[in-house]
């Protein structure tokens, strides 16, 4: 982080420094976690459901923090503010404004944000000094934390933007002021809060609210909602449909769990051969976003291809692992919704000659449509001919019912992970196993178990 004076920080957030003698003191970072290294940093105490960060102000100063934001009186060096979270966001917006020459690439969408972010950052890092969102720090706390990693050496920042409700991405866009905006797709994640895909489309489109005047939007032209952006002159589509999309793959070769190879035409009719080292058509779409942005920002075909070929999946996102029995394990349990479930099942169905085994768990935040959507996933798995479908969790009973009605060959339901693991009787050579559920189901425990048998 570029150092800031406390007087500058106070002015940026409309706060009051409780010790004017500290006005020229510098902060070299921002933290909201006393478990981190705090020396030379500003500590931001945030209020959660069960924890109030103000209880850790003394500990933060003892740990080396220069100053804190605070909503209450304290004897420690502090900048008093009305709301510490809002002050964090205000400071991030101010800090971003200091870097006029840094290109900001903002990424949102219902599925694939993190994989797309990693792929785009990998491509752009072939030419530029890139900062990117760590993990999925993509909310009103995580985005500021990522922005504070920008410094005078940064040329591009690739920032993921997530949301649960309307106007959240609007606020994130106001902080980041993107020069490039990517919208991956409009699915049903968070439909419990937003009510419809149309409302989700509106919420995701908020990323454009503070787009730079000369900015560019890249969106998946295969998406029935995103195609509504076609009237905007600043939108470029990528996807599989050559009628609606500018960036379209050709000479397409599916290499199963190893990934996909295709060629694509760039600006000036140059062509590039792209290898995507992760399976599934959704990863092809993510790579197309990276190709489009790389081409827009002046990278060569060779640079773009190398950036994508070097891609490595973030933890528990379509992570293909070798099993002791000689089979393959697809760990895709960072999160789940009906769209990502179906994509993962398609990957499984086309993965080699061995038995295809799907271990599927509950999907959350689906609201009143939850039972139907779980049921449809089960029917979809049956239609694909998945050899064994194992459903775990209360909601997953509806996956079982859908698979049963769909004529699946071998299906079973378990109330929890323990009952499944107790009944588990091993795998055969050549088996391909998919593990997929919402994050709070903690299905990585199943993955760990399978990797030891």
CSV table of C-alpha atoms in Angstrom, one decimal:
chain,number,residue,atom,x,y,z
A,1,UNK,CA,0.0,0.0,0.0
A,2,UNK,CA,1.1,3.5,-0.8
A,3,UNK,CA,1.6,5.3,2.6
A,4,UNK,CA,-1.0,7.8,3.7
A,5,UNK,CA,-0.9,10.5,6.4
A,6,UNK,CA,-3.6,10.1,9.1
A,7,UNK,CA,-4.8,13.6,8.3
A,8,UNK,CA,-5.3,12.5,4.7
A,9,UNK,CA,-7.2,9.4,5.9
A,10,UNK,CA,-9.4,11.4,8.2
A,11,UNK,CA,-10.3,13.8,5.4
A,12,UNK,CA,-11.1,11.0,3.0
A,13,UNK,CA,-13.6,9.4,5.3
A,14,UNK,CA,-15.0,12.6,6.9
A,15,UNK,CA,-13.7,11.5,10.3
A,16,UNK,CA,-12.0,13.3,13.2
A,17,UNK,CA,-8.6,12.4,14.5
A,18,UNK,CA,-8.6,12.4,18.3
A,19,UNK,CA,-4.9,13.4,18.5
A,20,UNK,CA,-4.0,16.2,16.2
A,21,UNK,CA,-0.3,15.7,17.0
A,22,UNK,CA,-0.5,12.4,15.0
A,23,UNK,CA,-1.8,14.1,11.8
A,24,UNK,CA,1.5,13.5,9.9
A,25,UNK,CA,1.9,9.9,11.1
A,26,UNK,CA,1.8,7.4,8.1
A,27,UNK,CA,-0.1,4.2,7.7
A,28,UNK,CA,1.3,1.5,5.4
A,29,UNK,CA,-1.6,-0.8,5.3
A,30,UNK,CA,-5.2,-1.5,6.4
A,31,UNK,CA,-6.4,-4.5,8.4
A,32,UNK,CA,-9.6,-5.6,10.1
A,33,UNK,CA,-8.2,-8.7,11.7
A,34,UNK,CA,-5.9,-8.7,14.8
A,35,UNK,CA,-4.5,-12.1,13.8
A,36,UNK,CA,-2.7,-10.4,10.9
A,37,UNK,CA,0.6,-8.5,11.1
A,38,UNK,CA,-0.5,-5.0,12.2
A,39,UNK,CA,2.7,-3.0,12.4
A,40,UNK,CA,2.3,0.3,10.7
A,41,UNK,CA,-1.3,-0.3,9.7
A,42,UNK,CA,-4.7,1.3,10.3
A,43,UNK,CA,-7.0,-1.1,12.1
A,44,UNK,CA,-10.7,-1.1,11.2
A,45,UNK,CA,-13.0,-2.6,13.8
A,46,UNK,CA,-16.0,-4.1,12.1
A,47,UNK,CA,-19.3,-5.1,13.7
A,48,UNK,CA,-20.5,-8.7,13.0
A,49,UNK,CA,-23.3,-10.8,14.2
A,50,UNK,CA,-21.5,-12.2,17.2
A,51,UNK,CA,-18.3,-10.0,17.4
A,52,UNK,CA,-17.6,-6.3,17.6
A,53,UNK,CA,-14.1,-5.4,16.4
A,54,UNK,CA,-14.1,-2.4,18.8
A,55,UNK,CA,-13.4,-5.0,21.5
A,56,UNK,CA,-10.0,-5.6,19.9
A,57,UNK,CA,-8.9,-2.0,19.6
A,58,UNK,CA,-6.4,-2.2,22.5
A,59,UNK,CA,-5.0,-5.5,21.1
A,60,UNK,CA,-4.6,-3.9,17.7
A,61,UNK,CA,-2.6,-1.0,19.0
A,62,UNK,CA,-0.5,-3.3,21.2
A,63,UNK,CA,0.2,-5.3,18.0
A,64,UNK,CA,1.6,-2.3,16.2
A,65,UNK,CA,-1.3,-0.6,14.6
A,66,UNK,CA,-0.7,3.1,14.1
A,67,UNK,CA,-4.3,4.1,14.5
A,68,UNK,CA,-7.9,2.8,14.4
A,69,UNK,CA,-11.3,3.8,13.1
A,70,UNK,CA,-13.8,3.9,15.9
A,71,UNK,CA,-17.5,4.6,16.4
A,72,UNK,CA,-16.9,5.1,20.1
A,73,UNK,CA,-14.7,7.0,22.4
A,74,UNK,CA,-11.3,5.5,23.1
A,75,UNK,CA,-8.0,6.5,24.6
A,76,UNK,CA,-6.1,4.9,21.7
A,77,UNK,CA,-5.1,6.8,18.6
A,78,UNK,CA,-8.3,6.9,16.6
A,79,UNK,CA,-10.2,8.5,13.8
A,80,UNK,CA,-13.8,8.8,14.9
A,81,UNK,CA,-16.4,7.9,12.2
A,82,UNK,CA,-20.1,7.2,12.2
A,83,UNK,CA,-19.8,3.8,10.6
A,84,UNK,CA,-16.4,1.9,10.4
A,85,UNK,CA,-17.5,-0.3,7.4
A,86,UNK,CA,-18.6,2.8,5.4
A,87,UNK,CA,-15.3,4.5,6.4
A,88,UNK,CA,-13.4,1.5,5.1
A,89,UNK,CA,-15.3,1.7,1.8
A,90,UNK,CA,-14.8,5.5,1.6
A,91,UNK,CA,-11.1,5.2,2.2
A,92,UNK,CA,-10.8,2.5,-0.5
A,93,UNK,CA,-12.7,4.8,-3.0
A,94,UNK,CA,-10.3,7.7,-2.2
A,95,UNK,CA,-7.2,5.4,-2.4
A,96,UNK,CA,-8.3,4.1,-5.8
A,97,UNK,CA,-8.6,7.7,-7.0
A,98,UNK,CA,-4.9,8.2,-6.4
A,99,UNK,CA,-4.0,5.8,-9.2
A,100,UNK,CA,-5.2,7.5,-12.4
A,101,UNK,CA,-3.0,5.3,-14.7
A,102,UNK,CA,-4.0,1.9,-13.2
A,103,UNK,CA,-6.4,0.0,-15.3
A,104,UNK,CA,-9.2,-1.6,-13.2
A,105,UNK,CA,-10.8,-4.7,-14.5
A,106,UNK,CA,-14.0,-5.5,-12.6
A,107,UNK,CA,-15.6,-9.0,-12.8
A,108,UNK,CA,-19.1,-10.1,-11.7
A,109,UNK,CA,-21.6,-12.7,-12.6
A,110,UNK,CA,-23.6,-15.5,-11.1
A,111,UNK,CA,-21.0,-18.3,-11.7
A,112,UNK,CA,-17.3,-18.4,-12.5
A,113,UNK,CA,-16.2,-15.0,-11.1
A,114,UNK,CA,-13.2,-16.3,-9.3
A,115,UNK,CA,-12.0,-18.7,-12.1
A,116,UNK,CA,-12.5,-15.8,-14.6
A,117,UNK,CA,-10.6,-13.4,-12.4
A,118,UNK,CA,-7.7,-15.8,-12.1
A,119,UNK,CA,-7.6,-16.4,-15.8
A,120,UNK,CA,-7.8,-12.7,-16.7
A,121,UNK,CA,-5.1,-11.8,-14.2
A,122,UNK,CA,-2.9,-14.6,-15.6
A,123,UNK,CA,-3.2,-13.3,-19.1
A,124,UNK,CA,-2.7,-9.7,-18.2
A,125,UNK,CA,0.3,-10.5,-16.1
A,126,UNK,CA,2.1,-11.6,-19.2
A,127,UNK,CA,2.5,-7.9,-20.0
A,128,UNK,CA,1.6,-5.8,-17.0
A,129,UNK,CA,2.3,-5.7,-13.3
A,130,UNK,CA,-1.1,-7.0,-12.0
A,131,UNK,CA,-2.8,-7.0,-8.6
A,132,UNK,CA,-5.8,-9.3,-8.2
A,133,UNK,CA,-8.5,-10.1,-5.7
A,134,UNK,CA,-7.1,-12.7,-3.3
A,135,UNK,CA,-9.4,-15.8,-3.1
A,136,UNK,CA,-13.0,-14.5,-3.4
A,137,UNK,CA,-12.5,-11.3,-1.3
A,138,UNK,CA,-15.3,-9.7,-3.4
A,139,UNK,CA,-17.7,-8.0,-1.0
A,140,UNK,CA,-17.9,-4.5,0.6
A,141,UNK,CA,-15.0,-5.6,2.9
A,142,UNK,CA,-13.0,-7.8,0.6
A,143,UNK,CA,-12.9,-5.4,-2.3
A,144,UNK,CA,-11.4,-2.5,-0.3
A,145,UNK,CA,-8.8,-5.0,1.0
A,146,UNK,CA,-7.8,-5.8,-2.5
A,147,UNK,CA,-7.7,-2.2,-3.6
A,148,UNK,CA,-5.3,-1.4,-0.8
A,149,UNK,CA,-2.8,-3.8,-2.4
A,150,UNK,CA,-2.4,-1.4,-5.3
A,151,UNK,CA,0.8,0.6,-5.2
A,152,UNK,CA,2.9,2.8,-7.5
A,153,UNK,CA,4.2,-0.3,-9.4
A,154,UNK,CA,0.7,-1.6,-10.2
A,155,UNK,CA,-0.4,-1.3,-13.9
A,156,UNK,CA,-3.6,-3.3,-13.8
A,157,UNK,CA,-5.9,-4.5,-11.0
A,158,UNK,CA,-8.3,-7.4,-11.6
A,159,UNK,CA,-11.1,-7.2,-9.0
A,160,UNK,CA,-13.9,-9.6,-8.4
A,161,UNK,CA,-17.3,-8.2,-7.3
A,162,UNK,CA,-19.9,-10.3,-5.6
A,163,UNK,CA,-23.3,-9.5,-4.0
A,164,UNK,CA,-26.3,-10.9,-2.2
A,165,UNK,CA,-28.7,-8.0,-2.8
A,166,UNK,CA,-29.4,-5.1,-5.1
A,167,UNK,CA,-27.1,-2.0,-5.0
A,168,UNK,CA,-24.2,-3.9,-3.5
A,169,UNK,CA,-22.3,-4.1,-6.8
A,170,UNK,CA,-23.4,-0.4,-7.4
A,171,UNK,CA,-21.4,0.5,-4.3
A,172,UNK,CA,-18.5,-1.7,-5.3
A,173,UNK,CA,-18.4,-0.1,-8.7
A,174,UNK,CA,-18.4,3.3,-7.1
A,175,UNK,CA,-15.3,2.3,-5.1
A,176,UNK,CA,-13.4,0.6,-8.0
A,177,UNK,CA,-14.4,2.8,-11.0
A,178,UNK,CA,-13.6,0.1,-13.5
A,179,UNK,CA,-12.1,0.8,-16.9
A,180,UNK,CA,-13.2,-2.7,-18.0
A,181,UNK,CA,-16.2,-4.6,-16.8
A,182,UNK,CA,-16.8,-8.3,-17.3
A,183,UNK,CA,-20.2,-10.0,-16.6
A,184,UNK,CA,-19.8,-13.8,-16.9
A,185,UNK,CA,-23.5,-14.9,-16.8
A,186,UNK,CA,-26.9,-14.5,-15.1
A,187,UNK,CA,-27.9,-17.6,-13.1
A,188,UNK,CA,-30.1,-18.3,-10.1
A,189,UNK,CA,-27.6,-17.8,-7.3
A,190,UNK,CA,-29.1,-15.5,-4.7
A,191,UNK,CA,-32.5,-15.8,-6.2
A,192,UNK,CA,-33.9,-16.2,-2.7
A,193,UNK,CA,-33.0,-12.6,-2.0
A,194,UNK,CA,-33.7,-11.1,-5.4
A,195,UNK,CA,-36.7,-13.0,-6.5
A,196,UNK,CA,-36.0,-13.4,-10.3
A,197,UNK,CA,-33.3,-13.7,-12.8
A,198,UNK,CA,-34.3,-10.4,-14.3
A,199,UNK,CA,-33.6,-8.8,-10.9
A,200,UNK,CA,-30.3,-10.6,-10.7
A,201,UNK,CA,-29.4,-9.2,-14.2
A,202,UNK,CA,-30.2,-5.7,-13.0
A,203,UNK,CA,-28.0,-6.3,-9.9
A,204,UNK,CA,-25.1,-7.6,-11.8
A,205,UNK,CA,-25.4,-4.8,-14.4
A,206,UNK,CA,-24.7,-2.3,-11.6
A,207,UNK,CA,-21.0,-2.9,-12.3
A,208,UNK,CA,-21.4,-0.6,-15.3
A,209,UNK,CA,-22.8,2.3,-13.1
A,210,UNK,CA,-19.4,3.8,-12.6
A,211,UNK,CA,-17.6,2.5,-15.7
A,212,UNK,CA,-15.0,4.9,-17.0
A,213,UNK,CA,-16.2,7.2,-19.8
A,214,UNK,CA,-14.0,5.4,-22.3
A,215,UNK,CA,-14.5,2.0,-20.6
A,216,UNK,CA,-15.4,-1.3,-22.2
A,217,UNK,CA,-17.9,-4.0,-21.1
A,218,UNK,CA,-17.3,-7.7,-22.0
A,219,UNK,CA,-20.2,-10.0,-21.5
A,220,UNK,CA,-21.2,-13.6,-22.5
A,221,UNK,CA,-23.4,-13.2,-25.6
A,222,UNK,CA,-24.8,-16.8,-25.1
A,223,UNK,CA,-26.6,-15.6,-22.0
A,224,UNK,CA,-30.3,-14.7,-22.6
A,225,UNK,CA,-30.2,-11.9,-20.1
A,226,UNK,CA,-26.8,-10.4,-21.0
A,227,UNK,CA,-27.8,-10.1,-24.6
A,228,UNK,CA,-30.1,-7.3,-23.5
A,229,UNK,CA,-26.9,-5.2,-23.3
A,230,UNK,CA,-26.5,-5.3,-27.1
A,231,UNK,CA,-27.8,-1.8,-27.6
A,232,UNK,CA,-24.8,-0.3,-25.7
A,233,UNK,CA,-22.0,0.8,-27.9
A,234,UNK,CA,-19.4,0.0,-25.3
A,235,UNK,CA,-20.3,-3.7,-25.1
A,236,UNK,CA,-18.4,-6.6,-26.7
A,237,UNK,CA,-19.7,-10.1,-26.5
A,238,UNK,CA,-17.8,-13.4,-26.3
A,239,UNK,CA,-19.2,-16.9,-26.4
A,240,UNK,CA,-20.1,-19.8,-28.7
A,241,UNK,CA,-22.7,-18.0,-30.9
A,242,UNK,CA,-20.9,-16.5,-33.9
A,243,UNK,CA,-24.0,-14.4,-34.7
A,244,UNK,CA,-24.0,-12.4,-31.4
A,245,UNK,CA,-20.4,-12.7,-30.3
A,246,UNK,CA,-17.2,-11.1,-31.5
A,247,UNK,CA,-14.9,-13.5,-29.7
A,248,UNK,CA,-15.8,-17.1,-30.7
A,249,UNK,CA,-13.7,-20.3,-30.6
A,250,UNK,CA,-13.2,-22.4,-33.7
A,251,UNK,CA,-11.4,-25.7,-34.5
A,252,UNK,CA,-12.7,-26.8,-31.1
A,253,UNK,CA,-11.1,-29.9,-29.5
A,254,UNK,CA,-12.5,-31.3,-26.2
A,255,UNK,CA,-9.7,-33.1,-24.3
A,256,UNK,CA,-11.9,-34.3,-21.5
A,257,UNK,CA,-10.6,-33.7,-18.0
A,258,UNK,CA,-7.4,-32.4,-19.4
A,259,UNK,CA,-9.2,-29.3,-20.8
A,260,UNK,CA,-10.0,-27.8,-24.2
A,261,UNK,CA,-8.0,-26.5,-27.2
A,262,UNK,CA,-9.4,-24.0,-29.8
A,263,UNK,CA,-8.3,-21.3,-32.1
A,264,UNK,CA,-9.6,-17.8,-32.1
A,265,UNK,CA,-9.3,-14.6,-34.3
A,266,UNK,CA,-8.0,-11.5,-32.5
A,267,UNK,CA,-7.8,-7.9,-33.7
A,268,UNK,CA,-6.1,-7.4,-37.1
A,269,UNK,CA,-7.2,-10.9,-38.1
A,270,UNK,CA,-4.4,-12.5,-36.0
A,271,UNK,CA,-5.2,-15.9,-34.8
A,272,UNK,CA,-4.2,-17.6,-31.5
A,273,UNK,CA,-4.3,-21.2,-30.4
A,274,UNK,CA,-5.6,-21.5,-26.9
A,275,UNK,CA,-5.3,-24.4,-24.5
A,276,UNK,CA,-7.6,-24.2,-21.5
A,277,UNK,CA,-6.1,-26.6,-18.8
A,278,UNK,CA,-9.4,-27.1,-17.0
A,279,UNK,CA,-12.4,-29.1,-18.1
A,280,UNK,CA,-15.8,-27.9,-19.1
A,281,UNK,CA,-17.5,-25.4,-21.5
A,282,UNK,CA,-17.8,-22.9,-18.6
A,283,UNK,CA,-14.0,-22.8,-18.5
A,284,UNK,CA,-13.9,-22.1,-22.2
A,285,UNK,CA,-16.2,-19.2,-21.7
A,286,UNK,CA,-14.0,-17.9,-18.9
A,287,UNK,CA,-11.0,-18.2,-21.2
A,288,UNK,CA,-12.9,-16.2,-23.9
A,289,UNK,CA,-13.3,-13.4,-21.4
A,290,UNK,CA,-9.6,-13.4,-20.8
A,291,UNK,CA,-8.8,-13.5,-24.5
A,292,UNK,CA,-11.1,-10.6,-25.2
A,293,UNK,CA,-9.7,-8.4,-22.4
A,294,UNK,CA,-6.1,-9.4,-23.3
A,295,UNK,CA,-6.7,-8.4,-26.9
A,296,UNK,CA,-8.4,-5.2,-25.9
A,297,UNK,CA,-5.4,-4.2,-23.7
A,298,UNK,CA,-2.8,-4.9,-26.3
A,299,UNK,CA,-1.4,-8.4,-25.6
A,300,UNK,CA,-0.2,-10.6,-28.4
A,301,UNK,CA,-1.8,-14.0,-29.2
A,302,UNK,CA,1.3,-15.7,-27.7
A,303,UNK,CA,1.0,-13.8,-24.5
A,304,UNK,CA,-2.7,-14.5,-24.2
A,305,UNK,CA,-2.2,-18.2,-24.9
A,306,UNK,CA,0.5,-18.6,-22.3
A,307,UNK,CA,-1.5,-16.8,-19.7
A,308,UNK,CA,-4.4,-19.2,-20.1
A,309,UNK,CA,-2.2,-22.3,-20.4
A,310,UNK,CA,-0.6,-21.4,-17.0
A,311,UNK,CA,-4.0,-21.2,-15.3
A,312,UNK,CA,-4.4,-23.2,-12.1
A,313,UNK,CA,-7.7,-23.7,-10.4
A,314,UNK,CA,-8.3,-22.0,-7.1
A,315,UNK,CA,-9.0,-24.4,-4.2
A,316,UNK,CA,-12.1,-26.7,-4.7
A,317,UNK,CA,-13.1,-25.2,-8.0
A,318,UNK,CA,-13.1,-27.9,-10.7
A,319,UNK,CA,-9.9,-29.3,-9.2
A,320,UNK,CA,-9.1,-32.6,-10.9
A,321,UNK,CA,-7.1,-34.9,-8.6
A,322,UNK,CA,-5.6,-38.4,-9.0
A,323,UNK,CA,-7.1,-41.2,-6.8
A,324,UNK,CA,-5.1,-44.0,-5.3
A,325,UNK,CA,-7.2,-46.5,-7.2
A,326,UNK,CA,-6.2,-45.0,-10.5
A,327,UNK,CA,-9.3,-43.0,-11.0
A,328,UNK,CA,-10.0,-39.3,-11.0
A,329,UNK,CA,-11.6,-37.0,-8.4
A,330,UNK,CA,-13.3,-33.7,-9.5
A,331,UNK,CA,-13.4,-31.5,-6.4
A,332,UNK,CA,-15.9,-28.7,-7.1
A,333,UNK,CA,-17.3,-28.0,-3.7
A,334,UNK,CA,-16.4,-24.4,-3.1
A,335,UNK,CA,-20.0,-23.5,-3.8
A,336,UNK,CA,-23.1,-24.8,-5.7
A,337,UNK,CA,-26.2,-23.7,-7.4
A,338,UNK,CA,-28.4,-25.4,-10.1
A,339,UNK,CA,-26.4,-23.9,-13.0
A,340,UNK,CA,-23.0,-24.9,-11.7
A,341,UNK,CA,-24.3,-28.3,-10.7
A,342,UNK,CA,-25.4,-29.0,-14.2
A,343,UNK,CA,-22.2,-27.8,-15.7
A,344,UNK,CA,-20.2,-30.0,-13.3
A,345,UNK,CA,-22.4,-33.0,-14.2
A,346,UNK,CA,-21.8,-32.4,-17.9
A,347,UNK,CA,-18.0,-32.5,-17.2
A,348,UNK,CA,-18.4,-35.7,-15.3
A,349,UNK,CA,-20.5,-37.4,-18.0
A,350,UNK,CA,-17.8,-36.8,-20.7
A,351,UNK,CA,-14.9,-37.8,-18.5
A,352,UNK,CA,-13.3,-41.0,-19.9
A,353,UNK,CA,-14.4,-44.6,-20.0
A,354,UNK,CA,-14.7,-45.5,-16.3
A,355,UNK,CA,-17.8,-45.4,-14.0
A,356,UNK,CA,-19.1,-41.9,-13.4
A,357,UNK,CA,-20.0,-41.3,-9.8
A,358,UNK,CA,-21.7,-38.0,-8.6
A,359,UNK,CA,-21.7,-37.2,-4.9
A,360,UNK,CA,-24.1,-34.3,-4.6
A,361,UNK,CA,-25.2,-32.2,-1.6
A,362,UNK,CA,-27.5,-29.4,-0.6
A,363,UNK,CA,-27.6,-26.1,-2.5
A,364,UNK,CA,-28.6,-23.0,-0.5
A,365,UNK,CA,-30.1,-19.6,-1.1
A,366,UNK,CA,-32.6,-20.9,-3.6
A,367,UNK,CA,-35.7,-19.7,-1.7
A,368,UNK,CA,-39.2,-21.1,-2.5
A,369,UNK,CA,-37.8,-22.7,-5.7
A,370,UNK,CA,-35.3,-24.8,-3.8
A,371,UNK,CA,-37.2,-28.2,-3.9
A,372,UNK,CA,-37.9,-27.9,-7.6
A,373,UNK,CA,-34.4,-26.9,-8.5
A,374,UNK,CA,-32.8,-29.8,-6.5
A,375,UNK,CA,-35.3,-32.1,-8.2
A,376,UNK,CA,-34.3,-30.8,-11.6
A,377,UNK,CA,-30.6,-31.4,-10.9
A,378,UNK,CA,-31.4,-35.0,-10.1
A,379,UNK,CA,-33.4,-35.5,-13.3
A,380,UNK,CA,-30.5,-33.9,-15.2
A,381,UNK,CA,-28.0,-36.3,-13.7
A,382,UNK,CA,-30.2,-39.2,-14.6
A,383,UNK,CA,-30.6,-38.0,-18.2
A,384,UNK,CA,-26.8,-37.8,-18.6
A,385,UNK,CA,-26.6,-41.4,-17.6
A,386,UNK,CA,-24.4,-40.9,-14.5
A,387,UNK,CA,-23.7,-44.4,-13.2
A,388,UNK,CA,-24.0,-43.7,-9.5
A,389,UNK,CA,-25.7,-40.8,-7.8
A,390,UNK,CA,-25.1,-40.3,-4.1
A,391,UNK,CA,-27.2,-37.5,-2.5
A,392,UNK,CA,-26.3,-36.1,0.9
A,393,UNK,CA,-28.3,-33.7,3.0
A,394,UNK,CA,-31.9,-32.7,3.7
A,395,UNK,CA,-32.4,-30.7,0.5
A,396,UNK,CA,-30.5,-33.3,-1.5
A,397,UNK,CA,-33.4,-35.7,-0.9
A,398,UNK,CA,-35.1,-33.8,-3.8
A,399,UNK,CA,-32.0,-34.6,-6.0
A,400,UNK,CA,-32.6,-38.2,-5.1
A,401,UNK,CA,-36.3,-38.0,-6.0
A,402,UNK,CA,-35.5,-36.3,-9.3
A,403,UNK,CA,-32.9,-38.9,-10.2
A,404,UNK,CA,-35.3,-41.7,-9.3
A,405,UNK,CA,-38.1,-40.3,-11.4
A,406,UNK,CA,-35.6,-39.8,-14.2
A,407,UNK,CA,-34.7,-43.5,-14.2
A,408,UNK,CA,-31.2,-43.3,-12.8
A,409,UNK,CA,-29.6,-46.7,-12.5
A,410,UNK,CA,-28.0,-46.5,-9.0
A,411,UNK,CA,-29.0,-43.8,-6.5
A,412,UNK,CA,-28.9,-43.4,-2.8
A,413,UNK,CA,-29.6,-40.8,-0.2
A,414,UNK,CA,-27.8,-40.0,3.1
A,415,UNK,CA,-28.9,-37.6,5.8
A,416,UNK,CA,-25.3,-36.4,6.4
A,417,UNK,CA,-21.6,-36.9,5.5
A,418,UNK,CA,-20.9,-39.3,8.3
A,419,UNK,CA,-23.6,-41.8,7.3
A,420,UNK,CA,-22.3,-41.6,3.7
A,421,UNK,CA,-18.7,-42.2,4.7
A,422,UNK,CA,-19.7,-45.1,7.0
A,423,UNK,CA,-21.4,-46.8,4.1
A,424,UNK,CA,-18.7,-46.1,1.6
A,425,UNK,CA,-17.3,-49.3,0.1
A,426,UNK,CA,-14.4,-48.1,-2.0
A,427,UNK,CA,-13.7,-47.3,-5.7
A,428,UNK,CA,-12.6,-49.1,-8.7
A,429,UNK,CA,-9.8,-48.4,-11.1
A,430,UNK,CA,-10.9,-45.9,-13.7
A,431,UNK,CA,-13.7,-44.4,-11.7
A,432,UNK,CA,-14.3,-40.7,-12.1
A,433,UNK,CA,-15.9,-39.1,-9.0
A,434,UNK,CA,-17.5,-35.6,-8.8
A,435,UNK,CA,-18.0,-33.9,-5.4
A,436,UNK,CA,-20.3,-30.9,-5.5
A,437,UNK,CA,-22.3,-29.0,-2.9
A,438,UNK,CA,-22.7,-25.6,-1.3
A,439,UNK,CA,-19.7,-24.4,0.7
A,440,UNK,CA,-21.2,-24.8,4.1
A,441,UNK,CA,-21.7,-28.6,3.5
A,442,UNK,CA,-17.9,-28.9,3.9
A,443,UNK,CA,-17.6,-31.6,1.3
A,444,UNK,CA,-13.9,-31.2,1.2
A,445,UNK,CA,-14.0,-33.7,4.1
A,446,UNK,CA,-15.3,-36.3,1.6
A,447,UNK,CA,-12.6,-35.4,-0.9
A,448,UNK,CA,-9.9,-35.9,1.8
A,449,UNK,CA,-11.4,-39.3,2.7
A,450,UNK,CA,-11.5,-40.5,-0.9
A,451,UNK,CA,-8.0,-39.5,-1.5
A,452,UNK,CA,-6.8,-41.8,1.3
A,453,UNK,CA,-8.6,-45.0,0.1
